[in-house]
Coordinates of N, CA and C in Angstrom, one line a residue:
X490 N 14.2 -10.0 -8.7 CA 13.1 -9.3 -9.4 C 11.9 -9.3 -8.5
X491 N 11.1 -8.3 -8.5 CA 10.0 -7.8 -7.6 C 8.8 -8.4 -8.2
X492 N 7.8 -9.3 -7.9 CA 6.7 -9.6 -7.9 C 5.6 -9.0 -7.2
X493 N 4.4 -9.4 -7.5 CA 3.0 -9.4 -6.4 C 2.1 -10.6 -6.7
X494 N 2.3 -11.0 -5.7 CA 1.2 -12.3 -5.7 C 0.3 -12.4 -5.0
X495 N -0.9 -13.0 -5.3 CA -1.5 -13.5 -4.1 C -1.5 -14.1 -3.0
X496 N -1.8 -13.8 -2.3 CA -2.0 -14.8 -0.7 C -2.5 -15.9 -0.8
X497 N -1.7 -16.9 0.0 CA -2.6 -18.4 -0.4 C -2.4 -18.7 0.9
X498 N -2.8 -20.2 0.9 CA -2.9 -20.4 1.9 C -1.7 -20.9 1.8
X499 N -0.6 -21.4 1.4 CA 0.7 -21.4 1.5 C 1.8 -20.5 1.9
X500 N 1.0 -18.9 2.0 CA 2.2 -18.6 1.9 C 2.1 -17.6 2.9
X501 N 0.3 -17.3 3.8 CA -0.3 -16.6 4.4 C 0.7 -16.5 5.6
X502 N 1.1 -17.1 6.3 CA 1.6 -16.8 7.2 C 3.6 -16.5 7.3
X503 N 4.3 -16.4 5.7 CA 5.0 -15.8 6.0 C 4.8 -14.6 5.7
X504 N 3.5 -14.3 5.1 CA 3.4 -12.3 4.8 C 3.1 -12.3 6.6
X505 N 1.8 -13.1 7.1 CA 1.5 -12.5 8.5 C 2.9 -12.0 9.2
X506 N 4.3 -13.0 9.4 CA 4.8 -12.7 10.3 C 6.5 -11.7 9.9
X507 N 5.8 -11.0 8.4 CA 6.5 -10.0 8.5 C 6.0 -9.0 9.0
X508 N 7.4 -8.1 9.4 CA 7.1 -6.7 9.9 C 7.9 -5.8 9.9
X509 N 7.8 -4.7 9.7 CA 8.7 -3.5 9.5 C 9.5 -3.4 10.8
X510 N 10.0 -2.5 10.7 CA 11.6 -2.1 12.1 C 10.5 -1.3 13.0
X511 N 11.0 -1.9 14.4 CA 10.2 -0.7 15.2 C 9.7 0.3 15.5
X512 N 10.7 1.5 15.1 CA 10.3 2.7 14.8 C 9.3 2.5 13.8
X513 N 8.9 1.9 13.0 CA 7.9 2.2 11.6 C 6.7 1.7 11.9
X514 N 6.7 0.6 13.3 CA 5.2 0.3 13.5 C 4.3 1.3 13.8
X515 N 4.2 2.3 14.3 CA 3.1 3.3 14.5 C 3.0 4.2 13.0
X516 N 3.5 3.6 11.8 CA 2.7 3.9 10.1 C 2.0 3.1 9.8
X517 N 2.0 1.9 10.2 CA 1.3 0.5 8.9 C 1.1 -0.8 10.0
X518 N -0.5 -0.7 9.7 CA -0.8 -2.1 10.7 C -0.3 -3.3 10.8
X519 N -0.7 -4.3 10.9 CA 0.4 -5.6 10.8 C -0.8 -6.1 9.2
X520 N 0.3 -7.0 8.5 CA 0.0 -7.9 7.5 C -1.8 -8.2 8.1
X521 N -1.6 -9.0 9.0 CA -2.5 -10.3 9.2 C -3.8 -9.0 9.7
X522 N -3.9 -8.2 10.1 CA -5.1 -7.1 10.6 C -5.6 -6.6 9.2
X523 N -4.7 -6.2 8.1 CA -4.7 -5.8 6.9 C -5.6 -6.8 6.0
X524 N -4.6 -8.2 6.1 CA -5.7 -8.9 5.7 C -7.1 -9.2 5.5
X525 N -7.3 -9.2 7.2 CA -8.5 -9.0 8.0 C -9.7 -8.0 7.1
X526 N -8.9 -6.9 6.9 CA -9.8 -5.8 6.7 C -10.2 -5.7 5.4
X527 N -9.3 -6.6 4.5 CA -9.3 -7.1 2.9 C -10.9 -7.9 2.6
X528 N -10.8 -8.8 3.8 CA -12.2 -9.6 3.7 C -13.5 -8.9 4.0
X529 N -13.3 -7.6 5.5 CA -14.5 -6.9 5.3 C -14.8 -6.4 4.4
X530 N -14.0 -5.3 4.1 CA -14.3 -4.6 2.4 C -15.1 -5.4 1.8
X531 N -14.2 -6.4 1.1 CA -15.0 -7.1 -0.2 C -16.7 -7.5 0.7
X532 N -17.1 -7.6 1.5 CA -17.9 -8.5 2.1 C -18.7 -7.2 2.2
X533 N -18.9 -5.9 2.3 CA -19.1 -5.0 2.2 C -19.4 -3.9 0.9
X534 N -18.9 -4.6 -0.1 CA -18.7 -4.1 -1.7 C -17.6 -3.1 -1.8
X535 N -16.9 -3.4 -1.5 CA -14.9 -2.7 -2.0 C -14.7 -3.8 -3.0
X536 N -13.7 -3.3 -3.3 CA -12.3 -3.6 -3.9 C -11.0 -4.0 -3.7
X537 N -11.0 -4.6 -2.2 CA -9.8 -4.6 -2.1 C -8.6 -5.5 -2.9
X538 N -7.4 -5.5 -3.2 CA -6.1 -6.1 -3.9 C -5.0 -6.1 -2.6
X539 N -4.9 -7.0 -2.2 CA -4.1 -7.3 -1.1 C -3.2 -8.7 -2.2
X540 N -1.5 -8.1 -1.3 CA -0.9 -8.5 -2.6 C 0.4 -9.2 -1.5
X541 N 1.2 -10.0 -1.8 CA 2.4 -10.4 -1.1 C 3.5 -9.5 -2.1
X542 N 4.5 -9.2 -1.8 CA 5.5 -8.5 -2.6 C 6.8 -9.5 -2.3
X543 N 7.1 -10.7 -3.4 CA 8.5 -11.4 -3.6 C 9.9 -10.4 -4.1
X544 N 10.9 -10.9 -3.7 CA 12.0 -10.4 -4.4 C 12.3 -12.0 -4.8
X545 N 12.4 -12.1 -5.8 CA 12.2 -13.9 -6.5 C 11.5 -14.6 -5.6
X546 N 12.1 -16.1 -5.1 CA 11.0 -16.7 -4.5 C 10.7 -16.1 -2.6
X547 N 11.4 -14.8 -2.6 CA 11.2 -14.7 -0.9 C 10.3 -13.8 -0.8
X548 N 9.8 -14.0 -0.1 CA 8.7 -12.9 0.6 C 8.9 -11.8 1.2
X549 N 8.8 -10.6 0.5 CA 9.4 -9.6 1.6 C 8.9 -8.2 2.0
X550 N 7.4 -8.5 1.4 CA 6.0 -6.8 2.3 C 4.9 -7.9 1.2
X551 N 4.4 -6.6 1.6 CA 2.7 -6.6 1.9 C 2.1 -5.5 0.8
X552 N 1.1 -5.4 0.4 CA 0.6 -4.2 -0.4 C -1.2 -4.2 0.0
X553 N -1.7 -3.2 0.5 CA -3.0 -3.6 0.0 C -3.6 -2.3 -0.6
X554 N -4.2 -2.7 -2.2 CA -4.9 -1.4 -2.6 C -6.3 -1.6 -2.7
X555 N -7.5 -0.6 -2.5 CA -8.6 -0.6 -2.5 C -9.2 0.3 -3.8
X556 N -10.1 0.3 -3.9 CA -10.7 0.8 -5.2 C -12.2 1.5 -4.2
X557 N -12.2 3.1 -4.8 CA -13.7 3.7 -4.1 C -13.8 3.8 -2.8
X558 N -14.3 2.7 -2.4 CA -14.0 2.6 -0.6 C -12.7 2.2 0.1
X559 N -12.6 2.9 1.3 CA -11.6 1.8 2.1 C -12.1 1.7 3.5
X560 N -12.8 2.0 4.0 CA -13.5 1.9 5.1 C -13.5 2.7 6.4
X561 N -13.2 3.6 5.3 CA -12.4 5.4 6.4 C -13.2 6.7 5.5
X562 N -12.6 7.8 6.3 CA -13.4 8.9 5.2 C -12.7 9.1 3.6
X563 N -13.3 9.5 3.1 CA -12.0 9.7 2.0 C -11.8 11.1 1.6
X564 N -11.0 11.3 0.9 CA -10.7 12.8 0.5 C -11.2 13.3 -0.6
X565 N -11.5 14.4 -0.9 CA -12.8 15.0 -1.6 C -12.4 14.9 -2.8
X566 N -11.7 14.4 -3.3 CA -11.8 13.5 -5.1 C -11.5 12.5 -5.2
X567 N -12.1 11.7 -4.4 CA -11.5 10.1 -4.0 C -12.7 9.4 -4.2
X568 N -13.7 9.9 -5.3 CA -15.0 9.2 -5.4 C -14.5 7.5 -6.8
X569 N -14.3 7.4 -7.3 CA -13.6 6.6 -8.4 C -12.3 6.5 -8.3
X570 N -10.9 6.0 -7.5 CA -10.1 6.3 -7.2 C -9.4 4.8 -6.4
X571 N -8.2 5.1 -6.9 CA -7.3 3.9 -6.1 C -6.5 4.4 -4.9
X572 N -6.3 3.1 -3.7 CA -6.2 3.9 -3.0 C -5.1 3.0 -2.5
X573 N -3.7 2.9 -2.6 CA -2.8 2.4 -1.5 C -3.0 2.6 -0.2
X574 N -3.2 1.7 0.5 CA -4.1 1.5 2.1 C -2.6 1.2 2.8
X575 N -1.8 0.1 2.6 CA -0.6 -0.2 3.3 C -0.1 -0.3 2.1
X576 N 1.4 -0.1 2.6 CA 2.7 -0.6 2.1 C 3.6 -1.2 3.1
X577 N 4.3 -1.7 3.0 CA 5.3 -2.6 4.0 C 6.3 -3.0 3.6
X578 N 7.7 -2.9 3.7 CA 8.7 -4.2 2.9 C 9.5 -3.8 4.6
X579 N 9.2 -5.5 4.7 CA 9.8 -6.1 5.8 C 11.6 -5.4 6.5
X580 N 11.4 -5.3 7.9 CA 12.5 -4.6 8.1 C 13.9 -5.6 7.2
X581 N 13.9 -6.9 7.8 CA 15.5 -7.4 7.2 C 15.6 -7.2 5.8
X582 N 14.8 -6.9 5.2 CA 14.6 -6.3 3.8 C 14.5 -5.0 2.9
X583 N 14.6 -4.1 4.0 CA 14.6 -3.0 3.6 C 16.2 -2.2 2.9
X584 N 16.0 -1.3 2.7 CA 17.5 -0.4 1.9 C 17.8 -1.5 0.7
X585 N 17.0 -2.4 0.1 CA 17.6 -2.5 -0.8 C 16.7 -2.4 -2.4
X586 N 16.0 -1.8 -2.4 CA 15.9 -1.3 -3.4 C 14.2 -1.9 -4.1
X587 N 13.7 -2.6 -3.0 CA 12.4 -3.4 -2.6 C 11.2 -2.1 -2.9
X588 N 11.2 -1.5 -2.6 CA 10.3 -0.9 -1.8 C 9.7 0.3 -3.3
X589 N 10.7 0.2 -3.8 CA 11.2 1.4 -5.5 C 10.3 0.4 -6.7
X590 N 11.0 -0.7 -6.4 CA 10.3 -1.6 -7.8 C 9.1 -2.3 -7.1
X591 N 8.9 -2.5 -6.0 CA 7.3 -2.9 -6.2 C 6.5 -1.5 -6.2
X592 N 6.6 -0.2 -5.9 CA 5.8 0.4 -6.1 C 5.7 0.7 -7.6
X593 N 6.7 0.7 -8.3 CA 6.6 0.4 -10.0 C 5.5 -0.6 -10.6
X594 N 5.7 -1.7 -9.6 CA 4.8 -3.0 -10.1 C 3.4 -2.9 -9.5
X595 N 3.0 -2.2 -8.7 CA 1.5 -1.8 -7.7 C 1.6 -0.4 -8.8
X596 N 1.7 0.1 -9.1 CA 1.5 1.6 -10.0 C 1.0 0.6 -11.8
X597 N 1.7 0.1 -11.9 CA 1.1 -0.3 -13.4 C 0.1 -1.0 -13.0
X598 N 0.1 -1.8 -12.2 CA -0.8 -2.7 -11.7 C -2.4 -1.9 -11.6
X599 N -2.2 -1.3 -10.9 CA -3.0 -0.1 -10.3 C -3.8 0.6 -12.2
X600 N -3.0 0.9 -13.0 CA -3.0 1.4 -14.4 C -3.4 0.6 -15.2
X601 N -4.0 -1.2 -14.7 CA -4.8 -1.7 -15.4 C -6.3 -1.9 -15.3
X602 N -6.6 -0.7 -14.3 CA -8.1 -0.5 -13.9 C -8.8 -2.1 -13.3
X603 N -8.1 -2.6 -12.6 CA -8.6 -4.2 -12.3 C -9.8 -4.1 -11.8
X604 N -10.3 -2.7 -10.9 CA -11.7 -2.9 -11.0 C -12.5 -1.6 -11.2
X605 N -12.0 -0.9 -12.1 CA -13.0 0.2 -13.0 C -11.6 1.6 -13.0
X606 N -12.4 2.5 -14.1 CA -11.3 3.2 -14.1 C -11.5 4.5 -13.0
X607 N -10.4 4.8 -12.5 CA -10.0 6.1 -12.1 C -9.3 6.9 -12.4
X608 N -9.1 8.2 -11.9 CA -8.5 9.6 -12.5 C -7.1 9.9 -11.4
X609 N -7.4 8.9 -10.3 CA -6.3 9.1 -9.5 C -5.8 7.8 -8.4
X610 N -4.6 7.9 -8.4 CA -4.2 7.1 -7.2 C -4.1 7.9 -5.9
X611 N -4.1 7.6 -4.6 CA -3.7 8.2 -3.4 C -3.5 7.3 -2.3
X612 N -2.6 8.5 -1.2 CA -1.8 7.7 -0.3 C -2.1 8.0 0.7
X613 N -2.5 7.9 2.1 CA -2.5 8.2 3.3 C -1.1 8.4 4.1
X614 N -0.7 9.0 4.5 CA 0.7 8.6 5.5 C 0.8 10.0 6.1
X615 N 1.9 9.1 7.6 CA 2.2 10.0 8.5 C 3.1 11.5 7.6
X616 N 3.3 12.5 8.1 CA 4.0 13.2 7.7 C 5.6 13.1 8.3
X617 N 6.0 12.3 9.6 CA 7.0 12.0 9.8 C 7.8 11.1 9.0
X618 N 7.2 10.6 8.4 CA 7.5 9.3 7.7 C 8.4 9.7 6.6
X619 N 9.4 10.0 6.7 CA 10.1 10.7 5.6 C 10.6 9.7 4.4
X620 N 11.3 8.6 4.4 CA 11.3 7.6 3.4 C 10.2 7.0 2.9
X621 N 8.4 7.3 3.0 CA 7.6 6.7 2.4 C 7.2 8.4 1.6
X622 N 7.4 9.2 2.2 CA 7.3 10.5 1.6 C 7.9 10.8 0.1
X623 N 9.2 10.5 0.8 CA 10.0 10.5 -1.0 C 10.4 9.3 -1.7
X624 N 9.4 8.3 -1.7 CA 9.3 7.5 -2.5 C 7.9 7.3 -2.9
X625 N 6.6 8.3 -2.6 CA 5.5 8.7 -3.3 C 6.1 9.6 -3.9
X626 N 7.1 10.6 -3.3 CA 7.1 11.7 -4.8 C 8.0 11.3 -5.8
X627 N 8.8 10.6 -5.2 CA 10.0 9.8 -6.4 C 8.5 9.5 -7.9
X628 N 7.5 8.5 -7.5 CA 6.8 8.3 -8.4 C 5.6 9.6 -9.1
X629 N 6.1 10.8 -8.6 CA 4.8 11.5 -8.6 C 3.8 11.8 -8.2
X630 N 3.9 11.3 -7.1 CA 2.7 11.8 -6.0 C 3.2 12.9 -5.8
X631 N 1.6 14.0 -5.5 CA 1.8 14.8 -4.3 C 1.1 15.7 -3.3
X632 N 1.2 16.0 -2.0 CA 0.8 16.1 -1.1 C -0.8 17.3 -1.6
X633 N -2.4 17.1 -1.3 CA -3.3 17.6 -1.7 C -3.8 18.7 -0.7
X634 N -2.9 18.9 0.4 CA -3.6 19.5 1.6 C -4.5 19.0 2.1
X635 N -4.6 17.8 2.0 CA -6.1 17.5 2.5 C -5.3 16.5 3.9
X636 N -5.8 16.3 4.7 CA -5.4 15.6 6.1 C -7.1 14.8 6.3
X637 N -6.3 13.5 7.2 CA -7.7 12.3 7.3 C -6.9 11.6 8.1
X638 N -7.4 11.6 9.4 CA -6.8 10.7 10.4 C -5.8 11.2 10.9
X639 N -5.5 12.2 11.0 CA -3.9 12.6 11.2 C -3.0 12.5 10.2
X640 N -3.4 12.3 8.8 CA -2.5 11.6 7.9 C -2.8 11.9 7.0
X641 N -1.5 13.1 6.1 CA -1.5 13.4 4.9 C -1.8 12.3 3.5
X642 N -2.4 13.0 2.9 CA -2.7 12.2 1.5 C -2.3 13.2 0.2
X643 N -1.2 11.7 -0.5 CA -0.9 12.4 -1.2 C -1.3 11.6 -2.6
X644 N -1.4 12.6 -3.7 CA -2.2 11.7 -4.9 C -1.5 11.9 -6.3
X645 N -1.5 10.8 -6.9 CA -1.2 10.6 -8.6 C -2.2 10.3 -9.3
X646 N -2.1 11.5 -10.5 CA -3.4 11.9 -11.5 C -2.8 10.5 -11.9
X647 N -3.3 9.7 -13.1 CA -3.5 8.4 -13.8 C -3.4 8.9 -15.0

């Protein structure tokens, strides 16, 4: 069963030293830089939700979502808005069905307005990225035309 927890200090450095398969590193920064950037935000007035993703007691990705800001441009209805920043589930842990039910558990998650309400979720990602593509639309995301960074965004009304 798919959890999200927080980072402690117990458990910080087995999210740091996961990491996706090598082809996938040029989509999603590492854990521990993410982190990093969890603390500017807030330090800054964001929202960020940086989350460890268990399959029972193992550790196996990363999540981080931001609320309003993320410390990039945003896309032109992204004023009140959640924003999946990374996703990750660790390469030896991938294909199995990780990656489906935590985005289930980050989407309701997300649908409890933890820090105000918005009218939409959105996603940044490469457009190569074909398996993070159709598991945003698997949930109903979809692609807005809008490009930011080289990197399609695609969005779910709430």
């Amino acid at each position: 069963m798919i959890s999200l927890r927080k980072i402690t200090l117990d458990n910080r450095r087995d999210i740091f030293n996961l990491e996706v398969a090598e082809d996938q590193k040029r989509y999603v920064a590492s854990n521990l830089s993410s982190v990093a950037s969890c603390y500017v935000l807030a330090a800054n007035g964001g929202a960020p939700f940086p989350f460890a993703i268990y399959a029972d007691e193992q550790p196996v990705g990363f999540v981080m979502i931001t609320y309003k800001i993320t410390g990039y441009d945003l896309p032109s209805f992204a004023g009140d808005s959640y924003c999946i920043l990374r996703l990750m589930i660790d390469a030896k842990h991938q294909n199995k069905g990780y990656g489906r039910e935590a985005m289930a558990k980050i989407l309701a998650f997300i649908r409890t307005c933890p820090a105000g309400p918005a009218r939409y979720c959105w996603i940044p990602y490469k457009k190569e990225n074909t398996p993070a593509r159709k598991l945003y639309e698997h949930f109903g995301f979809r692609d807005c035309d809008e490009v930011l960074y080289e990197e399609e965004i695609t969005v779910l009304q709430l």
